[in-house]
Short mmCIF file of C-alpha atoms and ligand atoms in Angstrom, two decimals:
data_model
loop_
_atom_site.label_atom_id
_atom_site.label_comp_id
_atom_site.label_asym_id
_atom_site.label_seq_id
_atom_site.Cartn_x
_atom_site.Cartn_y
_atom_site.Cartn_z
CA UNK D 178 0.00 0.00 0.00
CA UNK D 179 2.82 2.44 0.89
CA UNK D 180 4.75 1.44 -2.26
CA UNK D 181 1.83 2.24 -4.57
CA UNK D 182 1.10 5.64 -3.04
CA UNK D 183 4.74 6.86 -2.84
CA UNK D 184 5.55 6.87 -6.63
CA UNK D 185 2.33 8.76 -7.37
CA UNK D 186 3.60 11.68 -5.26
CA UNK D 187 7.30 11.59 -6.17
CA UNK D 188 7.14 12.41 -9.93
CA UNK D 189 5.38 15.72 -9.22
CA UNK D 190 8.23 16.73 -6.91
CA UNK D 191 10.90 15.59 -9.40
CA UNK D 192 9.29 17.29 -12.36
CA UNK D 193 9.37 20.66 -10.53
CA UNK D 194 12.90 20.57 -9.14
CA UNK D 195 15.07 20.29 -12.33
CA UNK D 196 13.69 23.45 -13.96
CA UNK D 197 14.37 25.99 -11.15
CA UNK D 198 17.83 24.59 -10.47
CA UNK D 199 18.67 25.04 -14.18
CA UNK D 200 17.40 28.64 -14.06
CA UNK D 201 19.29 29.27 -10.86
CA UNK D 202 22.56 28.20 -12.45
CA UNK D 203 21.84 30.38 -15.47
CA UNK D 204 20.99 33.36 -13.25
CA UNK D 205 24.15 32.97 -11.22
CA UNK D 206 26.17 32.74 -14.41
CA UNK D 207 24.62 35.90 -15.83
CA UNK D 208 25.24 37.84 -12.60
CA UNK D 209 28.83 36.62 -12.47
CA UNK D 210 29.43 37.57 -16.09
CA UNK D 211 27.83 40.99 -15.49
CA UNK D 212 29.96 41.52 -12.41
CA UNK D 213 33.14 40.52 -14.26
CA UNK D 214 32.22 42.73 -17.23
CA UNK D 215 31.61 45.62 -14.86
CA UNK D 216 34.76 45.16 -12.78
CA UNK D 217 37.09 44.52 -15.69
CA UNK D 218 35.47 47.01 -18.06
CA UNK D 219 37.56 50.03 -18.94
CA UNK D 220 35.17 52.58 -17.37
CA UNK D 221 34.45 54.45 -14.16
CA UNK D 222 30.83 54.89 -13.01
CA UNK D 223 29.13 58.29 -13.18
CA UNK D 224 31.14 61.03 -11.41
CA UNK D 225 30.34 61.48 -7.69
CA UNK D 226 27.71 64.01 -6.54
CA UNK D 227 28.20 66.59 -3.77
CA UNK D 228 26.01 68.82 -1.64
CA UNK D 229 28.05 71.98 -2.23
CA UNK D 230 29.52 71.54 -5.72
CA UNK D 231 28.50 70.41 -9.18
CA UNK D 232 30.57 69.27 -12.16
CA UNK D 233 31.68 71.71 -14.79
CA UNK D 234 30.29 70.89 -18.23
CA UNK D 235 28.00 68.04 -19.27
CA UNK D 236 28.22 64.53 -17.94
CA UNK D 237 29.67 62.05 -20.51
CA UNK D 238 28.03 58.65 -21.10
CA UNK D 239 31.18 56.88 -19.88
CA UNK D 240 34.54 57.68 -18.37
CA UNK D 241 37.76 55.78 -19.01
CA UNK D 242 40.79 55.67 -16.71
CA UNK D 243 42.61 59.00 -16.93
CA UNK D 244 39.46 61.04 -17.67
CA UNK D 245 39.24 64.14 -15.52
CA UNK D 246 36.18 65.88 -14.05
CA UNK D 247 36.23 69.43 -12.65
CA UNK D 248 33.77 70.78 -10.09
CA UNK D 249 32.62 74.29 -9.13
CA UNK D 250 30.63 75.54 -6.11
CA UNK D 251 26.85 75.37 -6.50
CA UNK D 252 24.65 78.46 -6.34
CA UNK D 253 24.48 79.63 -2.69
CA UNK D 254 28.02 78.40 -2.04
CA UNK D 255 31.37 80.10 -2.55
CA UNK D 256 34.89 78.85 -3.02
CA UNK D 257 36.53 79.44 0.35
CA UNK D 258 39.20 76.81 0.97
CA UNK D 259 42.01 75.28 -1.05
CA UNK D 260 40.75 71.73 -1.34
CA UNK D 261 40.96 70.12 -4.76
CA UNK D 262 37.85 70.29 -6.91
CA UNK D 263 39.20 67.93 -9.57
CA UNK D 264 38.92 64.16 -9.69
CA UNK D 265 39.81 61.59 -12.30
CA UNK D 266 39.04 58.01 -13.19
CA UNK D 267 41.80 55.82 -11.73
CA UNK D 268 43.29 52.69 -13.33
CA UNK D 269 41.16 50.43 -11.12
CA UNK D 270 38.03 52.23 -12.50
CA UNK D 271 37.18 54.16 -9.37
CA UNK D 272 37.09 57.93 -8.95
CA UNK D 273 39.86 59.58 -6.97
CA UNK D 274 38.11 60.42 -3.69
CA UNK D 275 37.58 64.16 -3.13
CA UNK D 276 35.32 66.26 -0.85
CA UNK D 277 33.28 69.44 -1.28
CA UNK D 278 35.07 71.17 1.61
CA UNK D 279 36.38 73.84 -0.75
CA UNK D 280 32.90 75.40 -0.92
CA UNK D 281 31.24 77.28 1.91
CA UNK D 282 27.60 78.34 2.32
CA UNK D 283 26.95 82.01 1.58
CA UNK D 284 26.36 84.11 4.69
CA UNK D 285 23.70 86.70 5.37
CA UNK D 286 24.65 90.36 5.86
CA UNK D 287 26.42 90.86 9.18
CA UNK D 288 24.04 91.60 12.01
CA UNK D 289 24.27 95.10 13.50
CA UNK D 290 25.10 95.36 17.18
CA UNK D 291 21.80 95.80 18.93
CA UNK D 292 22.07 97.69 22.23
CA UNK D 293 21.10 95.66 25.32
CA UNK D 294 20.61 92.56 23.22
CA UNK D 295 22.40 89.23 23.10
CA UNK D 296 22.40 87.28 19.83
CA UNK D 297 22.54 83.52 19.82
CA UNK D 298 23.54 81.77 16.58
CA UNK D 299 21.29 78.72 16.82
CA UNK D 300 23.20 76.76 14.12
CA UNK D 301 26.61 78.26 14.84
CA UNK D 302 26.85 80.60 11.81
CA UNK D 303 24.81 83.17 9.88
CA UNK D 304 24.81 81.13 6.66
CA UNK D 305 21.49 80.58 4.87
CA UNK D 306 19.19 78.03 6.54
CA UNK D 307 20.56 79.09 9.92
CA UNK D 308 18.69 80.94 12.66
CA UNK D 309 19.55 83.70 15.10
CA UNK D 310 17.82 84.05 18.47
CA UNK D 311 17.68 87.39 20.30
CA UNK D 312 17.49 87.88 24.07
CA UNK D 313 17.31 91.28 25.75
CA UNK D 314 19.27 92.16 28.86
CA UNK D 315 17.39 92.26 32.14
CA UNK D 316 15.25 95.37 32.35
CA UNK D 317 14.70 95.50 28.57
CA UNK D 318 12.05 93.98 26.32
CA UNK D 319 12.14 92.82 22.73
CA UNK D 320 10.40 94.74 19.96
CA UNK D 321 10.24 92.56 16.85
CA UNK D 322 11.01 88.94 16.12
CA UNK D 323 12.67 86.65 18.65
CA UNK D 324 14.05 84.49 15.80
CA UNK D 325 15.19 85.44 12.32
CA UNK D 326 16.29 83.09 9.55
CA UNK D 327 18.95 83.59 6.92
CA UNK D 328 17.39 82.69 3.56
CA UNK D 329 18.67 82.10 0.05
CA UNK D 330 16.94 83.33 -3.11
CA UNK D 331 18.84 82.65 -6.30
CA UNK D 332 22.41 83.58 -5.51
CA UNK D 333 21.44 86.14 -2.87
CA UNK D 334 21.07 85.75 0.89
CA UNK D 335 18.82 87.87 3.09
CA UNK D 336 17.31 87.89 6.57
CA UNK D 337 13.71 86.66 6.86
CA UNK D 338 12.74 89.61 9.11
CA UNK D 339 14.17 92.90 10.30
CA UNK D 340 16.43 92.61 13.32
CA UNK D 341 14.56 93.40 16.55
CA UNK D 342 15.51 96.00 19.13
CA UNK D 343 15.57 96.00 22.91
CA UNK D 344 13.77 98.78 24.73
CA UNK D 345 13.86 99.78 28.37
CA UNK D 346 11.07 98.34 30.53
CA UNK D 347 9.02 101.18 31.97
CA UNK D 348 5.84 101.32 34.03
CA UNK D 349 3.40 104.15 34.38
CA UNK D 350 2.34 104.84 37.99
CA UNK D 351 0.30 102.04 39.61
CA UNK D 352 -3.44 102.52 40.32
CA UNK D 353 -4.55 104.84 43.07
CA UNK D 354 -6.73 103.28 45.76
CA UNK D 355 -9.56 104.44 47.99
CA UNK D 356 -8.61 105.21 51.61
CA UNK D 357 -4.94 104.71 50.89
CA UNK D 358 -1.79 105.97 49.13
CA UNK D 359 1.58 104.74 47.91
CA UNK D 360 5.17 105.89 48.09
CA UNK D 361 6.72 107.86 45.18
CA UNK D 362 3.30 109.11 44.12
CA UNK D 363 5.00 112.12 42.51
CA UNK D 364 6.99 109.92 40.07
CA UNK D 365 5.65 109.87 36.52
CA UNK D 366 7.49 106.87 35.19
CA UNK D 367 8.97 103.83 36.94
CA UNK D 368 11.85 101.70 35.72
CA UNK D 369 12.20 97.93 35.82
CA UNK D 370 12.20 96.47 39.39
CA UNK D 371 11.29 99.78 41.00
CA UNK D 372 8.65 99.41 43.67
CA UNK D 373 5.97 101.32 45.49
CA UNK D 374 4.49 100.51 48.90
CA UNK D 375 0.87 101.15 49.77
CA UNK D 376 -0.48 102.26 53.13
CA UNK D 377 -3.97 103.01 54.39
CA UNK D 378 -5.19 106.45 55.45
CA UNK D 379 -6.16 106.98 59.06
CA UNK D 380 -9.89 106.42 59.44
CA UNK D 381 -12.13 109.19 60.71
CA UNK D 382 -14.71 106.64 61.85
CA UNK D 383 -14.51 104.32 64.85
CA UNK D 384 -12.62 101.51 63.02
CA UNK D 385 -9.22 101.62 61.34
CA UNK D 386 -8.68 100.59 57.70
CA UNK D 387 -6.84 97.35 57.02
CA UNK D 388 -4.60 96.86 53.99
CA UNK D 389 -5.83 93.71 52.24
CA UNK D 390 -3.61 92.29 49.50
CA UNK D 391 -0.02 92.92 48.39
CA UNK D 392 1.58 95.82 50.21
CA UNK D 393 4.36 96.36 47.63
CA UNK D 394 4.17 96.34 43.84
CA UNK D 395 7.15 96.01 41.45
CA UNK D 396 7.50 97.05 37.83
CA UNK D 397 8.13 93.57 36.29
CA UNK D 398 7.55 94.08 32.54
CA UNK D 399 6.81 96.96 30.23
CA UNK D 400 3.69 98.57 31.74
CA UNK D 401 3.12 95.59 34.06
CA UNK D 402 3.14 95.69 37.84
CA UNK D 403 3.78 92.54 39.89
CA UNK D 404 0.18 92.33 41.14
CA UNK D 405 -3.05 94.25 41.46
CA UNK D 406 -3.04 96.91 44.17
CA UNK D 407 -4.27 96.19 47.70
CA UNK D 408 -7.51 97.48 49.20
CA UNK D 409 -7.96 99.67 52.24
CA UNK D 410 -11.18 98.78 54.07
CA UNK D 411 -12.52 97.98 57.48
CA UNK D 412 -11.99 94.32 58.34
CA UNK D 413 -13.19 93.51 61.81
CA UNK D 414 -13.89 90.12 63.35
CA UNK D 415 -16.28 89.47 66.23
CA UNK D 416 -14.86 89.52 69.74
CA UNK D 417 -13.42 85.99 70.26
CA UNK D 418 -15.42 84.17 72.90
CA UNK D 419 -15.05 80.54 73.97
CA UNK D 420 -17.52 78.72 76.25
CA UNK D 421 -15.81 76.60 78.92
CA UNK D 422 -12.47 78.07 77.83
CA UNK D 423 -10.55 81.29 77.46
CA UNK D 424 -8.33 83.32 75.18
CA UNK D 425 -4.63 83.09 76.14
CA UNK D 426 -2.86 85.31 73.55
CA UNK D 427 -3.54 88.21 71.15
CA UNK D 428 -5.57 90.41 73.48
CA UNK D 429 -6.83 93.55 71.76
CA UNK D 430 -9.64 96.04 71.99
CA UNK D 431 -10.68 95.36 68.39
CA UNK D 432 -9.82 92.43 66.15
CA UNK D 433 -8.86 93.73 62.71
CA UNK D 434 -7.44 91.98 59.65
CA UNK D 435 -4.93 89.22 60.47
CA UNK D 436 -5.42 89.50 64.23
CA UNK D 437 -4.38 86.13 65.71
CA UNK D 438 -5.84 84.63 68.86
CA UNK D 439 -5.00 81.47 70.82
CA UNK D 440 -7.42 79.61 73.11
CA UNK D 441 -7.31 77.14 75.99
CA UNK D 442 -10.16 75.09 77.51
CA UNK D 443 -10.99 74.97 81.20
CA UNK D 444 -9.94 72.00 83.32
CA UNK D 445 -11.93 68.88 82.42
CA UNK D 446 -12.51 70.06 78.82
CA UNK D 447 -10.54 69.72 75.62
CA UNK D 448 -10.37 71.77 72.41
CA UNK D 449 -12.20 70.47 69.38
CA UNK D 450 -10.96 72.36 66.32
CA UNK D 451 -7.94 74.64 66.04
CA UNK D 452 -6.71 76.42 69.16
CA UNK D 453 -5.36 79.29 66.97
CA UNK D 454 -7.59 81.42 64.73
CA UNK D 455 -6.91 84.40 62.42
CA UNK D 456 -9.22 87.21 61.35
CA UNK D 457 -9.49 86.90 57.55
CA UNK D 458 -10.37 89.47 54.88
CA UNK D 459 -14.08 88.50 55.07
CA UNK D 460 -14.16 89.59 58.74
CA UNK D 461 -14.53 85.98 59.89
CA UNK D 462 -12.29 83.87 62.07
CA UNK D 463 -10.33 81.29 60.15
CA UNK D 464 -10.51 78.43 60.93
CA UNK D 465 -13.74 78.88 62.93
CA UNK D 466 -13.45 79.41 66.68
CA UNK D 467 -13.08 75.97 68.35
CA UNK D 468 -15.35 74.47 71.00
CA UNK D 469 -14.51 73.07 74.43
CA UNK D 470 -15.77 69.51 74.88
CA UNK D 471 -16.10 67.80 78.27
CA UNK D 472 -13.59 65.04 79.02
CA UNK D 473 -9.93 64.41 78.36
CA UNK D 474 -8.36 64.86 74.93
CA UNK D 475 -8.95 61.71 72.83
CA UNK D 476 -5.95 59.40 72.72
CA UNK D 477 -6.86 57.86 69.36
CA UNK D 478 -7.82 60.75 67.12
CA UNK D 479 -8.64 58.39 64.22
CA UNK D 480 -11.56 56.74 66.11
CA UNK D 481 -14.72 58.65 67.01
CA UNK D 482 -13.80 60.17 70.39
CA UNK D 483 -17.19 59.41 71.99
CA UNK D 484 -16.44 55.65 72.04
CA UNK D 485 -13.19 56.10 73.89
CA UNK D 486 -14.65 57.10 77.22
CA UNK D 487 -14.23 54.47 79.90
CA UNK D 488 -17.29 52.26 80.25
CA UNK D 489 -18.68 53.33 76.90
CA UNK D 490 -18.96 50.18 74.77
CA UNK D 491 -18.14 50.32 71.12
CA UNK D 492 -21.30 49.27 69.28
CA UNK D 493 -19.48 48.48 66.11
CA UNK D 494 -17.52 45.63 67.74
CA UNK D 495 -20.65 44.14 69.33
CA UNK D 496 -22.34 44.30 65.98
CA UNK D 497 -19.44 42.52 64.34
CA UNK D 498 -19.28 39.78 67.00
CA UNK D 499 -23.05 39.19 66.70
CA UNK D 500 -22.77 38.84 62.95
CA UNK D 501 -19.93 36.33 63.36
CA UNK D 502 -21.89 34.18 65.87
CA UNK D 503 -24.98 34.17 63.64
CA UNK D 504 -22.94 33.28 60.62
CA UNK D 505 -21.27 30.30 62.33
CA UNK D 506 -24.65 29.03 63.65
CA UNK D 507 -26.20 29.38 60.18
CA UNK D 508 -23.36 27.44 58.54
CA UNK D 509 -23.55 24.60 61.11
CA UNK D 510 -27.36 24.29 60.82
CA UNK D 511 -27.19 24.35 57.01
CA UNK D 512 -24.48 21.71 57.00
CA UNK D 513 -26.45 19.35 59.33
CA UNK D 514 -29.63 19.86 57.32
CA UNK D 515 -27.76 19.18 54.09
CA UNK D 516 -26.24 15.93 55.39
CA UNK D 517 -29.67 14.77 56.66
CA UNK D 518 -31.33 15.47 53.31
CA UNK D 519 -28.54 13.70 51.43
CA UNK D 520 -28.76 10.59 53.66
CA UNK D 521 -32.52 10.41 53.24
CA UNK D 522 -32.27 10.81 49.51
CA UNK D 523 -29.59 8.16 49.19
CA UNK D 524 -31.55 5.69 51.28
CA UNK D 525 -34.76 6.25 49.27
CA UNK D 526 -32.94 6.10 45.97
CA UNK D 527 -31.26 2.77 46.71
CA UNK D 528 -34.54 1.22 47.83
CA UNK D 529 -36.45 2.67 44.88
CA UNK D 530 -33.93 1.36 42.31
CA UNK D 531 -33.98 -2.14 43.83
CA UNK D 532 -37.79 -2.24 43.44
CA UNK D 533 -37.72 -0.74 39.88
CA UNK D 534 -34.92 -3.06 38.78
CA UNK D 535 -36.91 -6.08 39.92
CA UNK D 536 -40.09 -4.96 38.15
CA UNK D 537 -38.27 -4.19 34.88
CA UNK D 538 -36.64 -7.61 34.96
CA UNK D 539 -40.07 -9.15 35.18
CA UNK D 540 -41.48 -7.03 32.39
CA UNK D 541 -38.63 -7.36 29.86
CA UNK D 542 -39.21 -10.89 28.72
CA UNK D 543 -42.94 -10.18 28.44
CA UNK D 544 -42.54 -7.40 25.84
CA UNK D 545 -41.84 -9.32 22.58
C1 NAG Y 699 42.00 52.26 -6.58
O1 NAG Y 699 43.35 52.57 -6.52
C2 NAG Y 699 43.75 53.58 -5.57
C3 NAG Y 699 45.22 53.81 -5.66
O2 NAG Y 699 45.66 53.69 -6.94
C4 NAG Y 699 43.33 53.17 -4.17
O3 NAG Y 699 43.63 54.21 -3.26
C5 NAG Y 699 41.84 52.90 -4.15
O4 NAG Y 699 41.44 52.42 -2.86
C6 NAG Y 699 41.47 51.85 -5.22
N1 NAG Y 699 40.04 51.70 -5.23
C7 NAG Y 699 39.40 50.52 -5.17
C8 NAG Y 699 37.92 50.55 -5.22
O5 NAG Y 699 40.03 49.48 -5.09
C1 NAG Y 700 19.23 74.98 13.10
O1 NAG Y 700 18.94 74.68 14.44
C2 NAG Y 700 17.55 74.41 14.68
C3 NAG Y 700 17.36 74.22 16.16
O2 NAG Y 700 18.26 73.32 16.71
C4 NAG Y 700 17.16 73.17 13.89
O3 NAG Y 700 15.79 72.92 14.06
C5 NAG Y 700 17.46 73.40 12.41
O4 NAG Y 700 17.17 72.24 11.70
C6 NAG Y 700 18.91 73.79 12.22
N1 NAG Y 700 19.11 74.12 10.82
C7 NAG Y 700 20.13 73.64 10.14
C8 NAG Y 700 20.21 74.07 8.71
O5 NAG Y 700 20.96 72.90 10.63
C1 NAG Y 701 -14.54 85.44 51.42
O1 NAG Y 701 -15.84 85.13 50.96
C2 NAG Y 701 -15.95 84.84 49.58
C3 NAG Y 701 -17.43 84.65 49.24
O2 NAG Y 701 -18.18 84.28 50.35
C4 NAG Y 701 -15.13 83.60 49.30
O3 NAG Y 701 -15.18 83.30 47.92
C5 NAG Y 701 -13.69 83.85 49.70
O4 NAG Y 701 -12.93 82.66 49.49
C6 NAG Y 701 -13.62 84.26 51.16
N1 NAG Y 701 -12.25 84.61 51.47
C7 NAG Y 701 -11.60 84.09 52.50
C8 NAG Y 701 -10.21 84.57 52.70
O5 NAG Y 701 -12.12 83.28 53.25
#
C-alpha cells in the first residue's frame, strides 16, 4: 500500500525541481558575467555628486581611466578653501576620492550690534538656513522677532525679518486706591524692578482701615506691575469668645485683619478644632473658633472620640461579633440539614432502584 502511493507523489516533486535549479545556475552565471564585465570594463561609473559643488560641463556617457572631471561651487556656495575640486578616473576604475570642503555656504549680511541685546547663533553661523535668536538684557524687552532666519533666493542671501531692538522696561504709575496711598506718588514713570508701597489712610470713623492684598508692587515688565493693588477697608472680626475656655494670647480692643488669637479650655474640657484662629479678609475667624468639649483629649484621634470614654462600649464591635456568631450558627445548621437530606435521599434512591430493577426484569421478557 505504501509502495503504490509513494511513486504517485514523487514524480510531481521531481518534475518541478530540475527546472528551477537550471534557471538558478543560469541566473548565477549571468550575474557573475555581469559583475566581471563591470569590474574589468575600462570605465568608471558616473562622477560622484556633492552637496556643495557640481561638475563643470556636461556629464559624458562613460569615463575611461585617466578622464578628468572638474567641479565648481553650487549656487548659494562660494569657493573658500584650497581643497581640490578635480577628480579623475583611476586605473582600477574608481574615482579619486575628493570632498566638497572647498565650498562654503553664503552668509547673510552681518548683524548690526543691537544695544542691550544678546544674539545667539542657533546653528553656529549666519549662513542661509541658519537661525539667530535674540534675548534682551534684564530690564529690557524685545520689539520685533525673537528668531530670524537667513534665507537664500537665487544667488542672494537675506534675513527673513528685520532685526529686533531692545527697549527699556518702563511702568506708568500704579493705580490709586480708595482710603490709601503709595510711596513715590509724585513719580511719573517707573523703571524695571522699581517698587511702590501702599499704606492706608487713618480712618475718621470708629474703626481703622486694614490693607488687604499685596503691600508692595514692582514694575516687572513693560507697563506691568507685579500684582493688582491692595484694598484699604474695614476688616473687623467678632470679639473671640469661647464657652468653657478662654483666650490666652492676642488680646486687643478690636480684632482687625490678620489678628491672631490662641485659646485654651478649662480643666476637664478639651479643644475640638484649632486652638489658633486668624481674622481673615471676610471679617470671619479662620478656621472657625473651636469648641470646648467635656472630658480628656482623645488618645486615638482616628476613632470617634465618643467611644473612647471608659465604660462606653463600642457598638461596632458588638455588631461585628453578633454577625460572626450568627454566621457560624447558620453554617452549622445548614451543614447538618444538608447531610440529613442527602442521607434520606440516598436511602430512598437505593430502595427505589432495587424495586424498579426487579419490576423491569419481570417485564422485559414479556414485551416481545
Ligand atoms: C584604486 O586605486 C587607488 C590607488 O591607486 C586606491 O587608493 C583605491 O582604494 C582603489 N580603489 C578601489 C575601489 O580598489
Ligand atoms: C538649526 O537649528 C535648529 C534648532 O536646533 C534646527 O531645528 C534646524 O534644523 C537647524 N538648521 C540647520 C540648517 O541645521
Ligand atoms: C470670602 O468670601 C468669599 C465669598 O463668600 C469667598 O469666595 C472667599 O474665598 C472668602 N475669602 C476668605 C479669605 O475666606
